[in-house]
XYZ file of C-alpha atoms in Angstrom:
292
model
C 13.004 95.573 164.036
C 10.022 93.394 162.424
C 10.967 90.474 159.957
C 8.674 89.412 157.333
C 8.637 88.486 154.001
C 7.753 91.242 151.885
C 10.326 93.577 153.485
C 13.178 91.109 154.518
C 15.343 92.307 151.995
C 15.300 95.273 153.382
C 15.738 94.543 156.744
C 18.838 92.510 155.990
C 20.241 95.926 154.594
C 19.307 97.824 157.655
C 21.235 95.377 160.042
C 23.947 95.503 157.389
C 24.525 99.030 157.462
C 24.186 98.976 161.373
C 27.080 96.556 161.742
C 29.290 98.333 159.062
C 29.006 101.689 160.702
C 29.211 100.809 164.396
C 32.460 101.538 166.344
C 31.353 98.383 168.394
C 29.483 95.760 166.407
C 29.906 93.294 168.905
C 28.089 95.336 171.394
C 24.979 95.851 169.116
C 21.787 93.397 169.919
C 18.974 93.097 167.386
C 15.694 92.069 169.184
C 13.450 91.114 165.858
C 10.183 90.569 166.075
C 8.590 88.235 163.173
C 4.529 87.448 163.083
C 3.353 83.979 163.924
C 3.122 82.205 161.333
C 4.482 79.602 158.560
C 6.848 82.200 157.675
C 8.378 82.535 161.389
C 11.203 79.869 161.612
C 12.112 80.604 158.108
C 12.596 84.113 158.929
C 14.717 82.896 161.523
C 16.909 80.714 159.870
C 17.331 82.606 157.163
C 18.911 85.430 159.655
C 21.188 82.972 160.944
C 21.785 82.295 157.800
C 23.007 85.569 156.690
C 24.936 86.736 160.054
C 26.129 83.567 161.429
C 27.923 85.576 164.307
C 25.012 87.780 164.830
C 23.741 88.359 168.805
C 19.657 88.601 167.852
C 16.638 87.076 169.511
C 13.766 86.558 167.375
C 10.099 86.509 168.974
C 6.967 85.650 167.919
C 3.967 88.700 167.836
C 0.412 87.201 167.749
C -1.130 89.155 165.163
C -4.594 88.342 166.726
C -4.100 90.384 169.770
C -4.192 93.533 167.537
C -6.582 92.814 164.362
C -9.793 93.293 165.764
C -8.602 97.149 166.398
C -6.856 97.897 163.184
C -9.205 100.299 160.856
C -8.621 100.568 157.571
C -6.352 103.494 156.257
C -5.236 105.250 153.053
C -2.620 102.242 152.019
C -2.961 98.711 152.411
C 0.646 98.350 153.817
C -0.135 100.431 156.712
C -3.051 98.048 157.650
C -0.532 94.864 158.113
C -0.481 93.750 162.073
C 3.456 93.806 162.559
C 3.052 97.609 161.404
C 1.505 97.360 165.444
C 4.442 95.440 166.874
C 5.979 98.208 168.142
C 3.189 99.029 170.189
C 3.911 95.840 171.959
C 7.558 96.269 172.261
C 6.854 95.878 176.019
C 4.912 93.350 176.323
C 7.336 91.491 173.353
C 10.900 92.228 174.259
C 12.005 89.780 178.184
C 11.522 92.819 181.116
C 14.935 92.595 181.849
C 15.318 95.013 178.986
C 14.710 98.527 179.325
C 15.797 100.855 176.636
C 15.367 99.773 172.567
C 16.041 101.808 169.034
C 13.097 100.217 167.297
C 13.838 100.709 163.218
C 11.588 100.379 160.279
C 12.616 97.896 157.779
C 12.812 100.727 155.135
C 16.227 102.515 156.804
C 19.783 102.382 156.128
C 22.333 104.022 158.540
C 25.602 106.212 157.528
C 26.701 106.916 161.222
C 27.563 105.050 164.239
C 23.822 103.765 166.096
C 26.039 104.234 169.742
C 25.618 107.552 168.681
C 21.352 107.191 168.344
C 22.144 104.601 171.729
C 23.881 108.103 174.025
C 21.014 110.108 173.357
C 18.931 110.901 176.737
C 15.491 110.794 177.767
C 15.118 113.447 179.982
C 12.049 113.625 182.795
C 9.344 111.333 182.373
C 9.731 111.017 178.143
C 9.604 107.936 177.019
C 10.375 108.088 173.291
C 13.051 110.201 171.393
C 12.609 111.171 167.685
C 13.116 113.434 165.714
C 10.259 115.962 165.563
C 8.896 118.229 162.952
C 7.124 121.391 163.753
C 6.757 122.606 160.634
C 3.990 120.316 159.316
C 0.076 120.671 159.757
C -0.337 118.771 162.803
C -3.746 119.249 162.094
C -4.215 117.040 158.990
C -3.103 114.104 160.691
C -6.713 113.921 162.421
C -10.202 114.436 161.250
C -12.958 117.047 161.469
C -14.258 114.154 163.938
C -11.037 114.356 165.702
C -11.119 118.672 166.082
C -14.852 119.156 166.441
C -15.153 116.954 169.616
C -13.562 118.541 172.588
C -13.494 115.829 174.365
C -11.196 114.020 172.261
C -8.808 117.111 171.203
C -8.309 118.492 174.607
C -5.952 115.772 174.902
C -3.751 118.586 172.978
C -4.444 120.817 175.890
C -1.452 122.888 177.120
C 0.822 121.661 174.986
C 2.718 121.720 171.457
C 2.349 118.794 169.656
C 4.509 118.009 166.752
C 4.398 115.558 163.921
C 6.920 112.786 164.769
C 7.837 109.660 162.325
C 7.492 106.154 164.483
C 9.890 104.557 162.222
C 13.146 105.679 164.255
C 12.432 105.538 168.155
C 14.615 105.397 171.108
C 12.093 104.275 173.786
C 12.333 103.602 177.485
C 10.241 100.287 177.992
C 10.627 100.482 181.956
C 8.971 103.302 182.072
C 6.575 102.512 179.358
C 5.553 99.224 181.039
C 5.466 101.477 184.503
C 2.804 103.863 182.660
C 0.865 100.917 180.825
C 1.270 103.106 177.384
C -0.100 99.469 175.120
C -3.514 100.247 177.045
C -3.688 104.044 176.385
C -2.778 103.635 172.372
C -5.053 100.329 172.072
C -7.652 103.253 173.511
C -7.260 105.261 170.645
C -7.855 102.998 168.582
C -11.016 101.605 169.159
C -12.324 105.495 169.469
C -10.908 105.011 165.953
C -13.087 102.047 164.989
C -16.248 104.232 166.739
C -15.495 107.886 165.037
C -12.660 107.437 162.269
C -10.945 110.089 164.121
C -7.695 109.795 161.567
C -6.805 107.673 158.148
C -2.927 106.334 158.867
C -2.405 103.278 160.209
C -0.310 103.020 163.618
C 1.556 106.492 163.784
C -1.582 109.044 164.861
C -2.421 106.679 168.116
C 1.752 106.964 168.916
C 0.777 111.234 168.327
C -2.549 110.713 170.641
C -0.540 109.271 173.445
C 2.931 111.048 172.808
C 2.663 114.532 171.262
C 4.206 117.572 172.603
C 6.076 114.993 174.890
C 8.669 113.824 173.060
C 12.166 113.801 173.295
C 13.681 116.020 170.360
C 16.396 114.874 168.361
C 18.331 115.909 165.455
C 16.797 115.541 162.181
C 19.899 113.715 160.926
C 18.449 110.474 162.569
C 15.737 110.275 160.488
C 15.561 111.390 156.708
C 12.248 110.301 155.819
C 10.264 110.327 152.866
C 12.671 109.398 150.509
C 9.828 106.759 149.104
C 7.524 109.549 148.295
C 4.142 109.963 149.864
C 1.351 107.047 150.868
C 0.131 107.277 147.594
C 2.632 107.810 144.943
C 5.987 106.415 144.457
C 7.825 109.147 143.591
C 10.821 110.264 143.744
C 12.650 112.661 147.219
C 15.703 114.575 147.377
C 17.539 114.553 150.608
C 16.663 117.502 152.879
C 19.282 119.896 153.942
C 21.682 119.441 156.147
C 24.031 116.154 157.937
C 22.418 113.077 157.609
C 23.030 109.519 159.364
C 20.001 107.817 158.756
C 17.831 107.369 155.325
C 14.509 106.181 155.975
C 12.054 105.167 152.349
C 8.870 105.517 154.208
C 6.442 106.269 151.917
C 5.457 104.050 148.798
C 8.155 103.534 146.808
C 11.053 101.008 148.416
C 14.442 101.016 146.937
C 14.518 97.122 146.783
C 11.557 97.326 144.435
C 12.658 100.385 142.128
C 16.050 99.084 142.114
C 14.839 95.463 140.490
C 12.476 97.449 138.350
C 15.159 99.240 136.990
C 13.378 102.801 137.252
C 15.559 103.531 140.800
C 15.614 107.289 142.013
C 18.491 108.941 142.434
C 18.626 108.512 146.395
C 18.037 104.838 145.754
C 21.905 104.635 144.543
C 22.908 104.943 148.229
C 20.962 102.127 149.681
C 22.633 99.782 147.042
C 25.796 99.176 149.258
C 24.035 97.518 152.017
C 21.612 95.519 150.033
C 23.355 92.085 150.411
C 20.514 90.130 148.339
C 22.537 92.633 144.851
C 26.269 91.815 146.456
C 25.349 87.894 146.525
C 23.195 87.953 143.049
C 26.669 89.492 141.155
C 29.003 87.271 143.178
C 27.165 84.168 142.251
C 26.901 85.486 138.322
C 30.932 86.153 138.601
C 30.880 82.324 140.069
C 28.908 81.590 136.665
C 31.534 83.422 134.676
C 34.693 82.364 135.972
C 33.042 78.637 135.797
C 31.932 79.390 131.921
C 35.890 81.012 131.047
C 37.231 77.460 132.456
């Protein structure tokens, strides 16, 4: 997971609900990765902190290596440098390790992650996720994109599928084997050249990966619930089991929640959001203190 300000709140939730649903806590390791910056060691504190008995490394991405090839897309948020981190994972995370779940700050799990952790990657894949057929591939990309063969035959033979980068399972031995940081950091300076799509760090991951990812169940990713890149507005759970809720879109629960307009599906985020549990056991502090 990243760490910065803006979204620490919710990552603290994330790792919250991670630790209260796994059969194993103990066996659970949180690789974070937090820009460099003035914020960095108070990131890191502040994690220890808040799960004293946590087993986390923290490690430092230099935002530099990855400005100069960041265009500009349809929401500011997307254009933030540790939105790249995970492109880096690799180069980021010791070699010795080999497999990851990389997790937006935005999710909150309801089922065990050993469960997300058992999942195989079968062949030569090197990322699980959920993938959705369903959706206009094609609108992820631009006329510039489709009109040049030589950039959409990278399609060629097979079936792409929209995928969300916000829940992964990814094989970084085999990533670091196939040097995947060079063939996304390709895309995107074609990007910077033609403009060849308008989100931020997911269409490079669909340039390099689609139509060879690892399926998994939808459950592992119900995303959306923050509305669209545009407007905040309010999602309904899709159908079926879930056992991960993921706000990507515009609207964060944190945000709605302190606003006091929350949507519906905010209400089950609430549990896990330990920045609410501490803020009502420090006013019952107050009370108690004021009935004395």
């Amino acid at each position: 997971m990243t760490l910065d300000v803006k979204y620490f709140r919710g990552s603290v939730a994330a790792v919250h609900s991670v630790l209260k649903h796994s059969s194993c806590p103990e066996n659970v390791y949180f690789h974070f990765v937090a820009s460099k910056n003035k914020d960095f060691q108070e990131l890191r504190q502040m994690v220890k902190s808040i799960f004293p008995s946590l087993s986390y490394k923290v490690y430092s991405f230099n935002e530099f290596r990855v400005k100069k090839l960041i265009s500009s897309s349809i929401r500011q948020a997307l254009d933030n440098p540790l939105n790249y981190a995970r492109t880096y994972l690799a180069e980021i995370i010791q070699p010795c390790i080999e497999r990851v779940i990389y997790l937006d700050s935005d999710v909150v799990l309801v089922d065990d992650i050993q469960k997300l952790w058992s999942i195989s990657l079968t062949g030569s894949r090197i990322i699980g996720a959920p993938e959705y057929c369903q959706a206009n591939f094609r609108t992820y990309f631009t006329n510039n994109f489709w009109s040049d063969p030589k950039l959409s035959n990278v399609f060629q033979g097979k079936k792409p599928c929209y995928f969300n980068t916000g829940v992964m399972v990814m094989d970084l031995g085999k990533w670091r084997k196939g040097d995947y940081t060079v063939k996304i950091e390709k895309w995107m300076k074609i990007q910077k050249e033609k403009r060849i799509y308008e989100l931020g760090s997911l269409p490079p991951f669909m340039l390099v990966f689609g139509g060879e990812i690892e399926g998994i169940d939808h459950r592992w990713n119900q995303h959306g619930l923050g509305g669209d890149n545009l407007v905040n507005s309010c999602r309904t759970l899709h159908p079926g089991p879930v056992s991960l809720l993921h706000w990507s879109g515009k609207g964060k629960p944190w945000v709605r929640l302190d606003k006091g307009n929350p949507c519906p599906v905010d209400l089950l985020w609430m549990p896990y959001d330990l920045y609410r549990l501490s803020s009502i056991d420090s006013f019952d502090d107050q009370e108690r203190r004021a009935m004395i």
